[in-house]
mmCIF file of C-alpha atoms in Angstrom:
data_model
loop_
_atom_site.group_PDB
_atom_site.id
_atom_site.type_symbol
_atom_site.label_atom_id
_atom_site.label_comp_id
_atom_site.label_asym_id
_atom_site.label_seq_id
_atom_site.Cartn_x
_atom_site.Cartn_y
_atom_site.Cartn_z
ATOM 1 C CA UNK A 1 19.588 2.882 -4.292
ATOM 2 C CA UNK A 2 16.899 5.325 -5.634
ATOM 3 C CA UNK A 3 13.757 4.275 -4.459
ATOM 4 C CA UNK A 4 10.297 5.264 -5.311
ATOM 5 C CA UNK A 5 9.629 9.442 -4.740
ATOM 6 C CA UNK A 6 6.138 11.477 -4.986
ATOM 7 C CA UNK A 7 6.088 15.274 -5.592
ATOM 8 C CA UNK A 8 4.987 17.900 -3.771
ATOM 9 C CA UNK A 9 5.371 15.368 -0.253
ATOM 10 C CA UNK A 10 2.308 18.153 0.975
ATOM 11 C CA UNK A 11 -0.647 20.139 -0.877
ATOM 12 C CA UNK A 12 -3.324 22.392 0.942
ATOM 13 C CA UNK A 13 -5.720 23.417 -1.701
ATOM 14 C CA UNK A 14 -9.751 24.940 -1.954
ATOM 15 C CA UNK A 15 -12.377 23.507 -3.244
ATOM 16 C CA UNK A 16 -12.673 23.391 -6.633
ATOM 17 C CA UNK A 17 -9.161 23.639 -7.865
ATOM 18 C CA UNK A 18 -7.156 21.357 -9.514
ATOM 19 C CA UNK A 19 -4.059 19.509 -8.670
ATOM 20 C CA UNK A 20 -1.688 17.417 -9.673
ATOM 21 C CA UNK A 21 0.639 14.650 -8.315
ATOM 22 C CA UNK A 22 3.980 13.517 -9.583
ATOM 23 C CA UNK A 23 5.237 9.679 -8.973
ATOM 24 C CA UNK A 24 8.987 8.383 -9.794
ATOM 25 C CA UNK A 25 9.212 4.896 -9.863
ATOM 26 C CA UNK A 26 12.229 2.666 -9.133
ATOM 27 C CA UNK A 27 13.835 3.048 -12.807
ATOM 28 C CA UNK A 28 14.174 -0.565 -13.808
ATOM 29 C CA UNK A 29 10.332 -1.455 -12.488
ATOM 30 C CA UNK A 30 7.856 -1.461 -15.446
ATOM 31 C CA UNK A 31 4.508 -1.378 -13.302
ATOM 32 C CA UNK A 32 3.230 1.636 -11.143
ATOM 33 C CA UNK A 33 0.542 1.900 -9.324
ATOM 34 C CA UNK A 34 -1.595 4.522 -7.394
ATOM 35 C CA UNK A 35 -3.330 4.184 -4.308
ATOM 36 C CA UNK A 36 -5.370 6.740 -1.774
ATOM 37 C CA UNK A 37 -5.628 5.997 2.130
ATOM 38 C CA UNK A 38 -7.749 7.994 4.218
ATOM 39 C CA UNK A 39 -6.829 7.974 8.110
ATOM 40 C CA UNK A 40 -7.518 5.192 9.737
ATOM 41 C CA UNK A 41 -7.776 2.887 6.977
ATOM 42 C CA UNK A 42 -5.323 0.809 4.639
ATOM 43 C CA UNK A 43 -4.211 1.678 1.199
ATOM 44 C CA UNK A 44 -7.389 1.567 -1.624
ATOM 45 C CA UNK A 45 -6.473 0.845 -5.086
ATOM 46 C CA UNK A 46 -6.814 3.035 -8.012
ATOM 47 C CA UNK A 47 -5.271 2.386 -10.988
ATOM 48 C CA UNK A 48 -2.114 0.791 -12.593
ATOM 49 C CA UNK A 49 0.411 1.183 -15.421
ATOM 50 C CA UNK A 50 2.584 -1.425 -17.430
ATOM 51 C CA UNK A 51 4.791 0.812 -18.929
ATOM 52 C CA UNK A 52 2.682 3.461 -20.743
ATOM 53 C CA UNK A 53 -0.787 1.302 -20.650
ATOM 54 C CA UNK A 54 -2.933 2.307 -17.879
ATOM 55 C CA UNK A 55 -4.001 -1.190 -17.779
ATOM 56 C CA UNK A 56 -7.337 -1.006 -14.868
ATOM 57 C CA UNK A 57 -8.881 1.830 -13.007
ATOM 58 C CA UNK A 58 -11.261 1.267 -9.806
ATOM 59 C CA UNK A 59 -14.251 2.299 -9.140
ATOM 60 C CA UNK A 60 -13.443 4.587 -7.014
ATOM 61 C CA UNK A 61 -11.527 6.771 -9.877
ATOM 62 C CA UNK A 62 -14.421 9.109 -10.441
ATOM 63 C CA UNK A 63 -14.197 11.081 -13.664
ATOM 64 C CA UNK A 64 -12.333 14.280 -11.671
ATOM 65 C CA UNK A 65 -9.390 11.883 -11.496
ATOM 66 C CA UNK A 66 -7.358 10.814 -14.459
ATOM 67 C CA UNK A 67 -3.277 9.171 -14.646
ATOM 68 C CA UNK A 68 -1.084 9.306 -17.018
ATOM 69 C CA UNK A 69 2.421 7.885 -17.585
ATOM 70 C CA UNK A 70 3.122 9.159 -21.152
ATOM 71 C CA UNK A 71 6.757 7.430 -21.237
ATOM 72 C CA UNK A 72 6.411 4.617 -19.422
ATOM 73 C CA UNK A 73 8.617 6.408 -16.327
ATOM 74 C CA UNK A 74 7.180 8.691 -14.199
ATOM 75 C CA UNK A 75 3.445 9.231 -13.718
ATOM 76 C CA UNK A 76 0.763 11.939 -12.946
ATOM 77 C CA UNK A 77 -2.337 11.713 -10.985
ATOM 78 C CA UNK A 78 -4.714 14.749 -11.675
ATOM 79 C CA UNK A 79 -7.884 15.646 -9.543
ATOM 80 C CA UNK A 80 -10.013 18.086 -11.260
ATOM 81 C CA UNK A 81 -12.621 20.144 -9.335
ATOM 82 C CA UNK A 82 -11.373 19.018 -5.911
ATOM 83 C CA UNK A 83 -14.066 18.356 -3.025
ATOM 84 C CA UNK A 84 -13.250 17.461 0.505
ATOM 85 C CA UNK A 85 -14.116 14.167 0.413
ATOM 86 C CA UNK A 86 -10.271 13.836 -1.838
ATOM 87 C CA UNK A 87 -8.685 14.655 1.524
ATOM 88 C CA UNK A 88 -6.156 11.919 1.999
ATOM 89 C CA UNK A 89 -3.235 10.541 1.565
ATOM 90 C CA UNK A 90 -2.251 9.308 -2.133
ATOM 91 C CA UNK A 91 0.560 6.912 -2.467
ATOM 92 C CA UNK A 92 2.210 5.761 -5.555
ATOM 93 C CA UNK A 93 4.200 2.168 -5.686
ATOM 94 C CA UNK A 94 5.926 0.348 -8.040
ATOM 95 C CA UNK A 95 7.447 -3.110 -9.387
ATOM 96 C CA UNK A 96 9.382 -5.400 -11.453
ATOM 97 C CA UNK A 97 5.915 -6.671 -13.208
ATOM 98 C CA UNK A 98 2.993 -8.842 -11.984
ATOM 99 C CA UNK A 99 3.214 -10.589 -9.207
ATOM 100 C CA UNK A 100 6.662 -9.339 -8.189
ATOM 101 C CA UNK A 101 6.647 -6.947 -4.849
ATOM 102 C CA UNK A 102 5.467 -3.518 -4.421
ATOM 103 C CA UNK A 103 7.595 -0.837 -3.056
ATOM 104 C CA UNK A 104 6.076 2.102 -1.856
ATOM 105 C CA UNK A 105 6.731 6.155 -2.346
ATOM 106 C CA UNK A 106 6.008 8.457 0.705
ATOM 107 C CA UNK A 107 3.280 9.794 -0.634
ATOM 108 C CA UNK A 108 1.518 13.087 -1.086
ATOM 109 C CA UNK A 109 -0.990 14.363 1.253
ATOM 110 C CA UNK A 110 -3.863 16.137 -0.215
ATOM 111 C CA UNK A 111 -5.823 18.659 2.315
ATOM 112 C CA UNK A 112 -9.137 20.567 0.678
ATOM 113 C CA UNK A 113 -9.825 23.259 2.021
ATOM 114 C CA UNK B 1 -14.797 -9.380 -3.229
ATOM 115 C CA UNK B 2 -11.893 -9.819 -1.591
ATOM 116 C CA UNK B 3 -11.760 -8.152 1.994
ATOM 117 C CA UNK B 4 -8.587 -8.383 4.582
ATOM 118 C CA UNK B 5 -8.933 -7.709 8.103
ATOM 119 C CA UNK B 6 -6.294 -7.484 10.643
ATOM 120 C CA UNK B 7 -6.449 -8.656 14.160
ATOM 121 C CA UNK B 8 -6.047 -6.734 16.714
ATOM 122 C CA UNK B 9 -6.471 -3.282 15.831
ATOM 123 C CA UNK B 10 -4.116 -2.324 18.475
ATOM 124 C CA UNK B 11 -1.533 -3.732 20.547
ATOM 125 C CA UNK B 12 0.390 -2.326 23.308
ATOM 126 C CA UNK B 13 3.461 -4.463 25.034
ATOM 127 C CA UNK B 14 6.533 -4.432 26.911
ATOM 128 C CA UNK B 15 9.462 -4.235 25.617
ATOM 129 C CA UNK B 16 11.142 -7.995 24.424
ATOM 130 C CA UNK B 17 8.187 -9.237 24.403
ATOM 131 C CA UNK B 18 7.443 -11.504 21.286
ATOM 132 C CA UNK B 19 4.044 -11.022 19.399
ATOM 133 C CA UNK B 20 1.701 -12.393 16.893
ATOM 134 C CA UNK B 21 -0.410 -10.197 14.416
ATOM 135 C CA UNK B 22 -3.061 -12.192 12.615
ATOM 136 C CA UNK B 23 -4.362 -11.633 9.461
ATOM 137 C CA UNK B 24 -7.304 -12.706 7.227
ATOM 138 C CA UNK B 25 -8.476 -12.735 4.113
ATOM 139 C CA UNK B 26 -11.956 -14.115 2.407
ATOM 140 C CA UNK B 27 -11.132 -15.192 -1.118
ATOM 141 C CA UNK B 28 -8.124 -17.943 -0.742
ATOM 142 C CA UNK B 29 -7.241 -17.467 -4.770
ATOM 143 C CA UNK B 30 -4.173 -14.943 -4.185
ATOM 144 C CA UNK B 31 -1.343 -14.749 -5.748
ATOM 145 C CA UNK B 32 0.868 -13.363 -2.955
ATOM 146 C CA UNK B 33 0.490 -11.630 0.466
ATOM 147 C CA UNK B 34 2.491 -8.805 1.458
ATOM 148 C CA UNK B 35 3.507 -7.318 5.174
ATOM 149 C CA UNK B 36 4.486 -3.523 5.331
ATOM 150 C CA UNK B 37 5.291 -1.106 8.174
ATOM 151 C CA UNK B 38 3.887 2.429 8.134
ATOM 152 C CA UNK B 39 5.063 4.804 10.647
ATOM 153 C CA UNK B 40 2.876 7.724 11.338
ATOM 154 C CA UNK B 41 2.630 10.401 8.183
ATOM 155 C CA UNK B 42 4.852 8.118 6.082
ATOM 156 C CA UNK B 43 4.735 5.613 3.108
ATOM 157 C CA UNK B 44 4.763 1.832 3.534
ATOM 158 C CA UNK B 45 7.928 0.197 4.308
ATOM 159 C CA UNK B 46 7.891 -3.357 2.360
ATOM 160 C CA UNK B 47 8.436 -6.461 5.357
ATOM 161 C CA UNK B 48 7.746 -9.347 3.500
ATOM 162 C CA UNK B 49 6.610 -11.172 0.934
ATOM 163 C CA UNK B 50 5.037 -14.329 0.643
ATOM 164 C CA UNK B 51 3.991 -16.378 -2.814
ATOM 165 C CA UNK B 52 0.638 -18.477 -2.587
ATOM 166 C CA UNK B 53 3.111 -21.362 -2.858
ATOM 167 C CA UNK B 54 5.431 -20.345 0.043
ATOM 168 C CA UNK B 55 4.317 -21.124 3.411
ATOM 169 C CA UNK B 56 6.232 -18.884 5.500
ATOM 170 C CA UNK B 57 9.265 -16.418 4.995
ATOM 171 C CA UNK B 58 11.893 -14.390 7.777
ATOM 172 C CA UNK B 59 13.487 -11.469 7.491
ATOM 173 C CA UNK B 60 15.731 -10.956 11.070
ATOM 174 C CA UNK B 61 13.601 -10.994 13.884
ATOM 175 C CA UNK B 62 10.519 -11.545 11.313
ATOM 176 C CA UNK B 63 8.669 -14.283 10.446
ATOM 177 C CA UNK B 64 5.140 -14.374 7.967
ATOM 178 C CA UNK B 65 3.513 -17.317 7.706
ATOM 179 C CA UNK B 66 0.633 -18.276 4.970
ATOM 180 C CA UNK B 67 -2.130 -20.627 5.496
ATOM 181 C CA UNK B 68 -3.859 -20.220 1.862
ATOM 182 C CA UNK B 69 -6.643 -22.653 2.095
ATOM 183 C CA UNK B 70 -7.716 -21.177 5.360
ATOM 184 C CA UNK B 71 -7.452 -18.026 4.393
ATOM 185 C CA UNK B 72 -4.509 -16.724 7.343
ATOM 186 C CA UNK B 73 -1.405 -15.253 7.495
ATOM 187 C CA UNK B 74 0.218 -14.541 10.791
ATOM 188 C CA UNK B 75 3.271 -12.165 11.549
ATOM 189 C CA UNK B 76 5.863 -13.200 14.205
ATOM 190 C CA UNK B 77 8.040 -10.412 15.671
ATOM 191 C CA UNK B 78 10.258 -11.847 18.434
ATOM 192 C CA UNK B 79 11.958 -10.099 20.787
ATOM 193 C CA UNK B 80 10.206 -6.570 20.238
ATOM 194 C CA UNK B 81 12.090 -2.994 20.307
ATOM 195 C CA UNK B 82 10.207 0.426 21.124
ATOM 196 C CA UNK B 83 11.779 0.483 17.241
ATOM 197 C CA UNK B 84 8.936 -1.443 15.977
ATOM 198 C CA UNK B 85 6.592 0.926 17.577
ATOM 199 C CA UNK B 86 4.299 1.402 13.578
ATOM 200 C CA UNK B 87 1.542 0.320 12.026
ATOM 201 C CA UNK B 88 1.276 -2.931 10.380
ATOM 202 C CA UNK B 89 -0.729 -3.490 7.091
ATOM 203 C CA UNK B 90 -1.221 -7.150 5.353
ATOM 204 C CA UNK B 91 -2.015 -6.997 1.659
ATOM 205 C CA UNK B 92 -3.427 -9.664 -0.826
ATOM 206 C CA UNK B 93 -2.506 -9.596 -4.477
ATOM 207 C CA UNK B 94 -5.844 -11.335 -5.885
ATOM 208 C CA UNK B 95 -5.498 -13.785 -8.754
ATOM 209 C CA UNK B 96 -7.573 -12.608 -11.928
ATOM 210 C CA UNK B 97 -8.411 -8.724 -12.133
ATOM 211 C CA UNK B 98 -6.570 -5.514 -11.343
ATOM 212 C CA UNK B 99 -2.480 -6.017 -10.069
ATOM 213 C CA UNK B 100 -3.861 -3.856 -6.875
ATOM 214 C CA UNK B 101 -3.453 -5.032 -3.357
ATOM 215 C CA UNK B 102 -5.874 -5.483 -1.264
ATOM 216 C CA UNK B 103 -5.278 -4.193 2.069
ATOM 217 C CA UNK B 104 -6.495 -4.574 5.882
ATOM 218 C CA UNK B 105 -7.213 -1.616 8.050
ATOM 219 C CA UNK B 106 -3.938 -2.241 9.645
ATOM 220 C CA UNK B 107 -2.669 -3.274 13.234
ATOM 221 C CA UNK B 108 -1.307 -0.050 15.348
ATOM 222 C CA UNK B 109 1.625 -1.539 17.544
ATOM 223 C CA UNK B 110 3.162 0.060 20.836
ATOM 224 C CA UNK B 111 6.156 -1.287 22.282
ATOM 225 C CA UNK B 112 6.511 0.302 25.629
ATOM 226 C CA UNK B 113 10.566 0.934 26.963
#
């Protein structure tokens, strides 16, 4: 049972640089999903994917951020110009479609430098 | 806007001891709630999940209940293992909008050998 994986697990990086995030989602689930959690704090919501559509985007997905998921499988998370404040933990999830539940990656923790 | 908070923060007990962790949410039009286990520098681990029409569900020594109208869940662990030691998040899937969760801070549980 493959469940969901996030590439790199770790990434120390200055300010100002870019970087980018891979997600795998379980293969048969058609929604993914990307969330960042800061310590101390549960899971915020970013954005979400059925299939290729990047469907909604929060508020908090300033315009350094942007996702793709150009196939409908896996998906990217990009953070242009990196400040401290993106410090945190980013976790990717995924599942069957609406409704249905969410199953979690490990995530990738983001350290700016 | 939905917010989810999580009582207590922290909870330290004996081992075998069985324990209640309370959780509450202000908008009552979900359409599920979710229970997940994070251990320290890791993703979440999915418990449960509960359907607005569901009142409760188990899994082994777990049980989530869901009072909807009131705007409550509660999870029951019984007979607690220095295993369960984690951090427990609720999440509400709100009806309308964004497929995001919407998460508590989280309740940080110690079960003491």
């Amino acid at each position: 049972d493959t469940g969901v994986s996030q590439d790199p697990r770790h990434k120390i990086t200055k300010r100002g640089q870019n970087v980018t995030f891979r997600c795998d989602p379980i293969s048969e689930h058609n929604r993914l999903y990307w969330y960042r959690q800061t310590l101390g704090q549960g899971p915020e919501f970013l954005t979400y994917f059925q299939n290729e559509a990047q469907l909604e985007k929060s508020r908090l997905l300033s315009d350094r951020f942007s996702a793709e998921r150009p196939k409908g499988s896996f998906s990217t998370l990009e953070i242009q110009r990196t400040e401290q404040g993106d410090s945190a933990m980013y976790l990717c999830a995924s599942s069957h479609g609406s409704g249905y539940e969410q199953y979690f990656g490990p995530g990738t923790r983001l350290t700016v430098t | 806007k939905q917010e989810v908070t999580q009582i207590p923060a922290a909870l330290s007990v004996p081992e075998g001891e069985n324990l209640v962790l309370n959780c509450s949410f202000t908008d009552s039009a979900i359409y599920n709630l979710q229970w997940f286990r994070q251990d320290p520098g890791k993703g979440l681990t999915s418990l449960l999940l509960i359907q607005s029409s569901q009142r409760e569900q188990t899994s082994g020594r777990l049980n989530a209940s869901l009072d909807k109208s009131s705007g409550r869940s509660t999870l029951y662990i019984a007979a607690s293992q220095p295993g369960d030691s984690a951090t427990y998040l609720c999440a509400v899937r709100p009806k309308g909008g964004a497929d995001g969760l919407t998460f508590g801070k989280g309740t940080h549980l110690i079960i003491q050998p």
